[in-house]
Coordinates of C-alpha atoms and ligand atoms in Angstrom, one line a residue:
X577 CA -54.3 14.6 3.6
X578 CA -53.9 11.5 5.6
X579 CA -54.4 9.2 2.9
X580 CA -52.2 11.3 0.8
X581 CA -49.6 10.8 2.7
X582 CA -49.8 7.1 3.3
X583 CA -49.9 7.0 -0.5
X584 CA -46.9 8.4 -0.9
X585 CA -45.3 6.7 2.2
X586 CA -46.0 3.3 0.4
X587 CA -45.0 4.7 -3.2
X588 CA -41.8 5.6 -1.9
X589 CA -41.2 2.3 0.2
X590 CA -42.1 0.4 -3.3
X591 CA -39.6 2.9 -5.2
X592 CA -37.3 2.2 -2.4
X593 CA -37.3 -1.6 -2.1
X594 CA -37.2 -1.6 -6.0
X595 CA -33.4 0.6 -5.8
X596 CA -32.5 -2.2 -3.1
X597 CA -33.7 -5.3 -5.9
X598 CA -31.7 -3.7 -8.7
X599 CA -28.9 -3.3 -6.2
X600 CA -28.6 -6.4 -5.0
X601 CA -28.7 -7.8 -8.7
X602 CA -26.0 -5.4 -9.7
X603 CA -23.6 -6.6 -7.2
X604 CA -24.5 -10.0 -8.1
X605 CA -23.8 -9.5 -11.5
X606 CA -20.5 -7.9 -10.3
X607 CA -19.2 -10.7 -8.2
X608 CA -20.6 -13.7 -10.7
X609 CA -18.0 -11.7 -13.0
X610 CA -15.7 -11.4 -11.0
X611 CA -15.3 -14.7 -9.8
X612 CA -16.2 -16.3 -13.3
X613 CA -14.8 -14.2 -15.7
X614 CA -12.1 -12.0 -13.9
X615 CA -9.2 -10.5 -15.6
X616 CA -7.6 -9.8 -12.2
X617 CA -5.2 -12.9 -11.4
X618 CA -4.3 -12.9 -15.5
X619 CA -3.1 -9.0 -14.8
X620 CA -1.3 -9.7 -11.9
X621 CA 0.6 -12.9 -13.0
X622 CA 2.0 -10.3 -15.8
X623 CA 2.4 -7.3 -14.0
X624 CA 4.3 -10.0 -11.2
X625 CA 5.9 -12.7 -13.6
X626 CA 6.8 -11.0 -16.3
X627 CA 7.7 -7.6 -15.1
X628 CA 8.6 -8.0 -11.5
X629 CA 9.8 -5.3 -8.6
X630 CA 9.5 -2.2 -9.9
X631 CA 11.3 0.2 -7.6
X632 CA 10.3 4.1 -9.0
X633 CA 13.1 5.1 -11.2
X634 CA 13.8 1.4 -12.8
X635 CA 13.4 0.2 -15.6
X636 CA 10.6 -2.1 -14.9
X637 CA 8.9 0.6 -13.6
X638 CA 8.9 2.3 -17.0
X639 CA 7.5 -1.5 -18.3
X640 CA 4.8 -1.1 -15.4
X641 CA 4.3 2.1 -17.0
X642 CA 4.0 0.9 -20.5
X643 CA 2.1 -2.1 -19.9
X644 CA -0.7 -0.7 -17.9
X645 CA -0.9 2.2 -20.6
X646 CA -1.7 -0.5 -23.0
X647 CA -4.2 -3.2 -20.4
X648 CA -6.1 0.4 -20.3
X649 CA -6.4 1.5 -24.1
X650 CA -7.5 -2.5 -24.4
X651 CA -10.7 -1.9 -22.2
X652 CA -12.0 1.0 -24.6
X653 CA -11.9 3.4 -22.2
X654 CA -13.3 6.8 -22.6
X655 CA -9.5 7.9 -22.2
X656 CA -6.1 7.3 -21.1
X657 CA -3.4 9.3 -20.3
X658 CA 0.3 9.3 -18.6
X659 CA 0.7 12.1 -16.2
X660 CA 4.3 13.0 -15.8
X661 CA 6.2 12.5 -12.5
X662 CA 9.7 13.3 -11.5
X663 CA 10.7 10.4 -8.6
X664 CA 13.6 9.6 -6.7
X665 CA 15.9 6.8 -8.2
X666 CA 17.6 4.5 -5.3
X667 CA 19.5 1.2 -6.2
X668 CA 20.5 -1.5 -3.6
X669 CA 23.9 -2.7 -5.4
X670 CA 24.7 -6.1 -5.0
X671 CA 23.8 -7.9 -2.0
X672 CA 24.4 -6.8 1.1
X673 CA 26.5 -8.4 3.9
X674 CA 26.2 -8.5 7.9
X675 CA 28.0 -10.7 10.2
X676 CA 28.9 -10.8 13.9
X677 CA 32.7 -11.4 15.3
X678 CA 32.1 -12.8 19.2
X679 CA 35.5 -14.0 19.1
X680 CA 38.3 -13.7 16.3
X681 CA 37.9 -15.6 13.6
X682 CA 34.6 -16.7 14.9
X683 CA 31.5 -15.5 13.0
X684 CA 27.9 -15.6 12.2
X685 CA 25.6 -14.4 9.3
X686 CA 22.3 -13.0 9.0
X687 CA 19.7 -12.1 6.2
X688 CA 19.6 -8.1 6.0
X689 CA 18.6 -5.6 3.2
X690 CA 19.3 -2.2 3.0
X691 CA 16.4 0.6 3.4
X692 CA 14.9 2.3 1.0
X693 CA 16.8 5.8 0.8
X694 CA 20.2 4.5 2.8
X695 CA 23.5 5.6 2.0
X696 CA 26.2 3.0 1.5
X697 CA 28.6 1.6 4.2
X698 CA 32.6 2.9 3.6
X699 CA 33.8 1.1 0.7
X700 CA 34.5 -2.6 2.1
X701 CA 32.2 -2.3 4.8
X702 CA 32.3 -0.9 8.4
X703 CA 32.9 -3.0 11.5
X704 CA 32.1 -1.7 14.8
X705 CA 30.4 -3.0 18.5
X706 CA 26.4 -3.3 18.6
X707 CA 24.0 -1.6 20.6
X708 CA 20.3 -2.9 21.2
X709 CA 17.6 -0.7 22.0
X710 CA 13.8 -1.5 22.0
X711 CA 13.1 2.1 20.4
X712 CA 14.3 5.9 19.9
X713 CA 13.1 6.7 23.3
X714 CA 15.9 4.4 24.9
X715 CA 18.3 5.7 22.3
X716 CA 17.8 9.1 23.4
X717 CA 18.2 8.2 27.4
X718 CA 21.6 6.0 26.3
X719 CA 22.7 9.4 24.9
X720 CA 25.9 9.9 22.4
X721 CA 28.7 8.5 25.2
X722 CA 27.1 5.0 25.2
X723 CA 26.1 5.4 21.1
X724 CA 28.6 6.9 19.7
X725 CA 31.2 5.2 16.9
X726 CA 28.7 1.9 17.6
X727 CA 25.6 0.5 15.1
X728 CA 22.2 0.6 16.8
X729 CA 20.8 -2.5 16.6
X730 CA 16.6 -1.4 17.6
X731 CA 14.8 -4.5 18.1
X732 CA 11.3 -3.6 19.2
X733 CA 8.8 -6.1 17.7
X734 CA 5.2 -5.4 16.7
X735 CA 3.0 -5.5 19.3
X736 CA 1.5 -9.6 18.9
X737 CA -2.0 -9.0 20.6
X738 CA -3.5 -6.3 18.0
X739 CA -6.2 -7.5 15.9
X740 CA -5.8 -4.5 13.0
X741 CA -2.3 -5.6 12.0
X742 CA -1.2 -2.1 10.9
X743 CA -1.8 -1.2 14.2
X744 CA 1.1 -3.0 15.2
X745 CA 2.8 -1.6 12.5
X746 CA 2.2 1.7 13.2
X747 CA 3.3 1.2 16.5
X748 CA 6.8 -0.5 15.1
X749 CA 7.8 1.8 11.9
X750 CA 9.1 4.9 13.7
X751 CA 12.5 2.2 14.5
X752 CA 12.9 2.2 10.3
X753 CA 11.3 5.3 9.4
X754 CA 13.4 7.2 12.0
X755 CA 16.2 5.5 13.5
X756 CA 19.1 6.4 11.2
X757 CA 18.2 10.1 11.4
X758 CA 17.8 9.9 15.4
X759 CA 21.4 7.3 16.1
X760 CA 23.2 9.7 13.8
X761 CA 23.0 12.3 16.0
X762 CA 24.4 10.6 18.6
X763 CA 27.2 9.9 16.3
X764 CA 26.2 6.4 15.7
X765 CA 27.7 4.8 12.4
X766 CA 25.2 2.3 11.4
X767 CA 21.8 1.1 12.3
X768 CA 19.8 -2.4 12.2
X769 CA 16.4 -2.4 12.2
X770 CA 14.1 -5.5 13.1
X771 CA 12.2 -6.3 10.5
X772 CA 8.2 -5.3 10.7
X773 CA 7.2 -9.1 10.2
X774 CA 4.6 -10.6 13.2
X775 CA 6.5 -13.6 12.3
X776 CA 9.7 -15.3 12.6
X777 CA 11.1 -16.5 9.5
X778 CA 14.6 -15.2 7.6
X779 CA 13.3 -12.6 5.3
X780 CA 14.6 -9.6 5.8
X781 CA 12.0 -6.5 4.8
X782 CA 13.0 -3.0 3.4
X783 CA 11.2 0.2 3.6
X784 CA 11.4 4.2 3.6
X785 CA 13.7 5.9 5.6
X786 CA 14.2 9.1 6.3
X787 CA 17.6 11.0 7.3
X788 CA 15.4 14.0 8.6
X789 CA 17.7 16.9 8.7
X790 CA 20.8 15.6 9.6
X791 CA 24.0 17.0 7.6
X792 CA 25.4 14.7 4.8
X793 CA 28.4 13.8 7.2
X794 CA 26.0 12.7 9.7
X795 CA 24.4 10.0 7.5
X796 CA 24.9 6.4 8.7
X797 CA 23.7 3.2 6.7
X798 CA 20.9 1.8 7.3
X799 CA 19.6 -1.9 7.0
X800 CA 16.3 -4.1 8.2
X801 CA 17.7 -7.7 9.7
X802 CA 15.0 -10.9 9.9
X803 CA 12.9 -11.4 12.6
X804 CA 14.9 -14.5 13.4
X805 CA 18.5 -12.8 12.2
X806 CA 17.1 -10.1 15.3
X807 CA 16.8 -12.5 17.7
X808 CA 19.9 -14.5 16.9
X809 CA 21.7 -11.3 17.3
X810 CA 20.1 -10.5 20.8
X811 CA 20.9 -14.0 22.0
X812 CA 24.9 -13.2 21.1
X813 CA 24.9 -9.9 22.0
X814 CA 23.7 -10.7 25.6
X815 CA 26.4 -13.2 26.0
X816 CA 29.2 -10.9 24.2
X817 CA 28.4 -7.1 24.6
X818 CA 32.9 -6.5 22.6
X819 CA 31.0 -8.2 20.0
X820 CA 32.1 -6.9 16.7
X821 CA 29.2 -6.5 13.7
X822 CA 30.2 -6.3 10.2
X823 CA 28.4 -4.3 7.9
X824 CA 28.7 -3.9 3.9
X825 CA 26.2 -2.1 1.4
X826 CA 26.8 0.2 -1.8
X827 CA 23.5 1.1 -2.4
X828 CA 22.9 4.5 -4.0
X829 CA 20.9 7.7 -4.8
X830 CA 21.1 8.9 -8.1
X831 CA 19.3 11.8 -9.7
X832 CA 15.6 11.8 -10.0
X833 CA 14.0 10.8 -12.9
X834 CA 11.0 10.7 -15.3
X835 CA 7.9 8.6 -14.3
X836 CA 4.1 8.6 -15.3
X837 CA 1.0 8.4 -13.2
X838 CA -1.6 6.1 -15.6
X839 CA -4.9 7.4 -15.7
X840 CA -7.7 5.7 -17.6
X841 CA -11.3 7.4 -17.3
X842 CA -14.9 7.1 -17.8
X843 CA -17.2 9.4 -18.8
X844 CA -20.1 10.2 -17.0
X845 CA -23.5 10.5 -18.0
X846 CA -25.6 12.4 -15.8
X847 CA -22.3 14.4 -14.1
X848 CA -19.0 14.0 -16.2
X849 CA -17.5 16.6 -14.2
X850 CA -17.8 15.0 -10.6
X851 CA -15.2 12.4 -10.2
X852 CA -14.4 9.2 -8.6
X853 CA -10.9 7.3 -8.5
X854 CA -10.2 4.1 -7.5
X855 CA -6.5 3.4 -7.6
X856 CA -3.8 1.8 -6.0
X857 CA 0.5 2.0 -6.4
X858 CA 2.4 1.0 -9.4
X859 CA 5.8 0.9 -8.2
X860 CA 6.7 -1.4 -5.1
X861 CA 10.1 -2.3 -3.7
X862 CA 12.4 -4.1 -5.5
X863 CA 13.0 -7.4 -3.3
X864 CA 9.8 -9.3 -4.4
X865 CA 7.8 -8.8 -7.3
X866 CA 5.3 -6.4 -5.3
X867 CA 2.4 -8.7 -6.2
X868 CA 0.7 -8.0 -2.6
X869 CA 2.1 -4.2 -2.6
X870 CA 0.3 -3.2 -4.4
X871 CA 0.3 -5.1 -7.4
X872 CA -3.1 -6.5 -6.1
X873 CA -4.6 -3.0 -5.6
X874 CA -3.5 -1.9 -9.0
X875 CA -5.4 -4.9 -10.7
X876 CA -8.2 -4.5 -8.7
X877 CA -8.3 -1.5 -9.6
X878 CA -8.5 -1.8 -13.2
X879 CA -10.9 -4.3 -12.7
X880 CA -13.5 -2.0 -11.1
X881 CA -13.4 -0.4 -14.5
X882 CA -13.8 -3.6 -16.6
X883 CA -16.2 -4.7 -15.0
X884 CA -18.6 -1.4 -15.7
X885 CA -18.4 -2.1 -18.9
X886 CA -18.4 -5.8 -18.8
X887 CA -22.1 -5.5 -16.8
X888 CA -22.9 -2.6 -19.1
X889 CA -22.8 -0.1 -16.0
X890 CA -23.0 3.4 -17.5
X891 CA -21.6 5.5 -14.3
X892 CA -23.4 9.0 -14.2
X893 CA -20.1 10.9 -12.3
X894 CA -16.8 10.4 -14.2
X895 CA -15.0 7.1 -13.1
X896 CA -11.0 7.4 -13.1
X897 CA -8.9 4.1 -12.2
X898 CA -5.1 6.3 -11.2
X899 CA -2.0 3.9 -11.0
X900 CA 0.0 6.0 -9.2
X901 CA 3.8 6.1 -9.3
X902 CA 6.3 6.1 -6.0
X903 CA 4.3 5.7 -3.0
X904 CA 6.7 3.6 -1.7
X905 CA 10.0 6.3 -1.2
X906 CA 7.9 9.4 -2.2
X907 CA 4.6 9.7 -2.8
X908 CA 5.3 12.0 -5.5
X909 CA 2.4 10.2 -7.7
X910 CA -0.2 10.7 -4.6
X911 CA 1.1 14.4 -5.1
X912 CA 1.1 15.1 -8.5
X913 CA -2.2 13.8 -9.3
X914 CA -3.6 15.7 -6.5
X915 CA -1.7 19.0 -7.2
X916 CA -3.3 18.9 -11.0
X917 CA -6.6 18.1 -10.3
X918 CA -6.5 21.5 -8.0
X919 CA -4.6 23.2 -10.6
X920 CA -7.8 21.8 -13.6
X921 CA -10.4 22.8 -10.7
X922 CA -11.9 19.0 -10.8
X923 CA -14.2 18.3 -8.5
X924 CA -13.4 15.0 -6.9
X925 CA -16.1 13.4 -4.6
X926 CA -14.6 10.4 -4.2
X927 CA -11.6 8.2 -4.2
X928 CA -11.2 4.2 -2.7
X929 CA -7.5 3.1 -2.6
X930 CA -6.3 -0.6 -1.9
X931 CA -3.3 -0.6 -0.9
X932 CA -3.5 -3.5 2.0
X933 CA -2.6 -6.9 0.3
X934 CA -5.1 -9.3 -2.2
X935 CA -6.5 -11.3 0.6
X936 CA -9.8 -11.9 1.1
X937 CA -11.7 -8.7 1.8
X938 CA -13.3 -8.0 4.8
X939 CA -14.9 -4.2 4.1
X940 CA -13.7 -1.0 4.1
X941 CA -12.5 2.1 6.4
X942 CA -14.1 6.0 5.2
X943 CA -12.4 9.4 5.8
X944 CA -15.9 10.7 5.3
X945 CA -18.6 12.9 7.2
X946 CA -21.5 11.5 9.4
X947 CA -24.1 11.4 7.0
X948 CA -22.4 9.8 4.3
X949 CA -20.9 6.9 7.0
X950 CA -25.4 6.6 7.7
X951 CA -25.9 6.2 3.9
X952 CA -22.8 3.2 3.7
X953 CA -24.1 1.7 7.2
X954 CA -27.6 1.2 5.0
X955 CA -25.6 -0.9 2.3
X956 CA -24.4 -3.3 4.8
X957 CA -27.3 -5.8 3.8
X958 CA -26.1 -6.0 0.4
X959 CA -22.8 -6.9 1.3
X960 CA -23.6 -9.6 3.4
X961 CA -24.0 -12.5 1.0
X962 CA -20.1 -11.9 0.3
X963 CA -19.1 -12.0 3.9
X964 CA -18.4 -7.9 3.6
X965 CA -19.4 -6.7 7.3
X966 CA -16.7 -4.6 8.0
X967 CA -17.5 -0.4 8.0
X968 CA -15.6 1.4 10.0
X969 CA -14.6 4.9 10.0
X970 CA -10.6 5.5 9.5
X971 CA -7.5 5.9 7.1
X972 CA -8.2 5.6 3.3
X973 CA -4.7 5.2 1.4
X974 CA -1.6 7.1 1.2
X975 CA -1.9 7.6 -2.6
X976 CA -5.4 9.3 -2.4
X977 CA -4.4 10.9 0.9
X978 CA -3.7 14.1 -0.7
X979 CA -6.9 14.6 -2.5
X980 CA -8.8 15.0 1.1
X981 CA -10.5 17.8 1.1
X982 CA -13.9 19.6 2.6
X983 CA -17.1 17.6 0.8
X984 CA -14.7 14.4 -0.4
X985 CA -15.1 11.0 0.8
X986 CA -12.0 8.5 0.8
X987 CA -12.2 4.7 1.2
X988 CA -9.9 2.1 1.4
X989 CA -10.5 -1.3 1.0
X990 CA -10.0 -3.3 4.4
X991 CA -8.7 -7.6 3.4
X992 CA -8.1 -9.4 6.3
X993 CA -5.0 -8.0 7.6
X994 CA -3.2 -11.4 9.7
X995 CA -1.1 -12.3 6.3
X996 CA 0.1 -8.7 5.2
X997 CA 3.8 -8.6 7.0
X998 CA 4.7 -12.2 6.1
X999 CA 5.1 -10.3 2.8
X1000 CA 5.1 -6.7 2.9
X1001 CA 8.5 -5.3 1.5
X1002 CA 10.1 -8.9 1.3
X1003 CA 11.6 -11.2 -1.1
X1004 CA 8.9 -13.8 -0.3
X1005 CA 5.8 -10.9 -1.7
X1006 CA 5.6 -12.4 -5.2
X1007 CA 2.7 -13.7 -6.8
X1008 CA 2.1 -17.1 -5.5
X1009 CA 1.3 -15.9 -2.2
X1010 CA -1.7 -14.6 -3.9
X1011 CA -4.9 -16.3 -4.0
X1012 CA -6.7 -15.8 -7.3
X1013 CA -10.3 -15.7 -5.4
X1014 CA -9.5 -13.6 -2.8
X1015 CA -8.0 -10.9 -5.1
X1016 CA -11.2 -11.3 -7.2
X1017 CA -13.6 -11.0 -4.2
X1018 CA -11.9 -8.0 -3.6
X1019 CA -12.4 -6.3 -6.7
X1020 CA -15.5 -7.6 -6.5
X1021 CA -16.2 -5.6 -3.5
X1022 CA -14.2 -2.7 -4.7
X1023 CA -16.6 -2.2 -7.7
X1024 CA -19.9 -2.8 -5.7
X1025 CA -19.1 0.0 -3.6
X1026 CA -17.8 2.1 -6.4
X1027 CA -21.5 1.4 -8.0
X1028 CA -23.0 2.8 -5.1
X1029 CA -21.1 5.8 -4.6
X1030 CA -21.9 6.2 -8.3
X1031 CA -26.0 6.0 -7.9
X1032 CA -26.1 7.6 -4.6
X1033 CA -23.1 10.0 -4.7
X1034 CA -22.1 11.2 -1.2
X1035 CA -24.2 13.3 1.3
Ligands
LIG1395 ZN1 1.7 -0.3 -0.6

């Protein structure tokens, strides 16, 4: 019985070590392709150069639309499909205009942009005395007699010493995300936000906002100023507190409209009716060209799925690559896909999102159960000739966010983070601040671990 055993201890170390040598040549085969023969930096420099921002509701979000429709037919998928999607429609209007008065006649200019969602200032702008707060909690102890008929200027910046960078940013956002909806009940008429930038430079950077449930008359414009612009304007307000700001937007909501989620799929072999998605967003602001958000993750994405066939890797579970449409004011795409795949009773297992910049990848972070973080702690070896190390347990992506449910497994791939809000939601996120290897490493890395969800499935 003994030897039996033994026997079958060594036939199954053999078997065993033999999975880990085909492994390990797959993923070689992966990056050398990659790296070599990526289609990854040509996608992007279209999607970025020759389509541009694509804010949901635009028209180059309809191109975005169209032209990855088509990149996806061209890779002889097993299908590919539009998925329709109602979004919101916001324009910015022409550029928008913010000086301070400290004495009359006497005035200085900064770099601001509207937020995503903000109602427009009266016509020919509003002009009113500036308040700076380091967040909604000093908001709320200044109350409406010191707020009141002035713009809140919040100037809280991200928090320097955190390694993860969204950490910081986590920390920050409630200022944008909230501080319109929060001033305006204190009858403030306008709010500045810092921008969320670890830097100092004169970009300024958008983002969502929310007016929460205040009533339309309590709606007050809303704008992110530069990280330099802020502390400019904290230098002159604490010499001139009567200073007067000057404030001029005509941005605007419109109706929603139609939009498309882009879907291509493989079948699988062994299990066509357990699927996987890799994805990231389609649409991105409309400052830069969104080449970082999330251009990268989109191309990466599609990538996971050229590569398969490139390497002739026949997945057993059904692989989908899902561009989705509006996570940046909406997440109606996130939505949508998730609310059909309930509806069709598909049985997703797992989904990996990137949705952090192209820069070099360090790993990924799992929304996943114990066992299934063992089995991806026992890949770590394989990863290491590509510098991969990091494993962590944590947030996926906001697009695949929806899709959590009992027995899934979401990923999100984790680049090195220190770049990110140089870029993110500014003018300066276009495609040259993308480096062609790093974005290929990471879809690189994306597919490997895409490959081994596929083999191994989740526990
Ligand atoms: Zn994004």
């Amino acid at each position: 019985m003994k030897k039996i055993l033994t026997a079958l201890c060594i036939l199954l170390t053999i078997g065993g070590n033999a999975q880990q040598e085909e492994d390990k040549a797959i993923l070689e085969k992966i990056y050398k392709n990659a790296l070599v023969n990526g289609k990854s930096y040509e996608w992007l420099d279209y999607l970025s150069n020759q389509i541009g921002g694509r804010l949901s509701g635009s028209l180059n979000a309809q191109k975005a639309v169209e032209w990855g429709e088509k990149e996806l037919k061209a890779l002889g998928l097993d299908r590919v499909w539009l998925q329709p999607v109602m979004v919101p429609k916001w324009t910015r209007g022409v550029t928008e205009i913010a000086y301070i008065e400290t004495e009359p006649g006497k005035t200085t200019s900064f770099p601001i942009c509207a937020l995503g969602g903000s109602v427009p200032t009266p016509i020919g702008g509003l002009k009113a005395e500036i308040i700076e707060v380091k967040g909604l909690e000093e908001l709320a102890t200044l109350g409406k007699e010191k707020i009141a008929g002035k713009v809140v200027f919040y100037n809280r910046p991200m928090q320097a010493d955190l390694i993860q960078t969204f950490e910081a940013y986590g920390g920050c956002v409630d200022q944008r995300y909230a501080g319109a909806a929060e001033a305006g009940k204190y009858g403030a008429v306008g709010v500045i936000v810092r921008s969320m930038n670890l830097r100092l430079d004169d970009y300024p950077h958008t983002g969502s906002m929310s007016y929460g449930d205040l009533k339309d008359t309590q709606k007050i414009p809303a704008a992110a100023i530069s990280t330099n612009g802020a502390e400019l304007l904290s230098t002159l307000l604490a010499l001139n507190k009567k200073a007067k700001f000057h404030l001029n937007m005509n941005c605007r909501t419109w109706k929603d409209v139609q939009s498309y989620n882009v879907i291509g799929e493989i079948k699988g072999s062994e299990y066509p009716n357990e699927y996987m998605v890799v994805g990231g967003h389609l649409d991105s602001w409309d400052l830069g060209d969104g080449s970082h958000d999330d251009g990268a993750g989109i191309v990466q994405s599609m990538e996971v799925l050229r590569l398969f066939k490139e390497i002739g890797y026949k997945p057993k579970r059904s692989i989908r690559v899902v561009m989705f449409m509006n996570e940046e004011n909406g997440l109606r795409g996130g939505k949508k896909y998730a609310k059909v795949a309930k509806q069709k009773g598909e049985n997703h297992v797992f989904a990996l999102e990137s949705d952090a910049g192209g820069f070099t990848p360090r790993g990924f972070s799992f929304d996943c159960n114990d066992a299934t973080f063992t089995q991806v702690e026992s890949w770590k070896p394989l990863f290491e000739p590509y510098l991969i190390h990091y494993f962590a347990k944590g947030g996926s992506g906001a697009d695949i966010g929806p899709l959590k449910k009992e027995g899934i497994t979401l990923a999100g791939l984790r680049p090195d983070s220190q770049r990110y809000f140089d870029y993110h939601h500014a003018k300066n996120d276009t495609f040259d601040a993308v480096n062609k290897r790093e974005l290929e490493l990471g879809a690189a890395t994306m597919t490997s671990l895409m490959y081994l969800f596929d083999k191994y499935g989740t526990k």
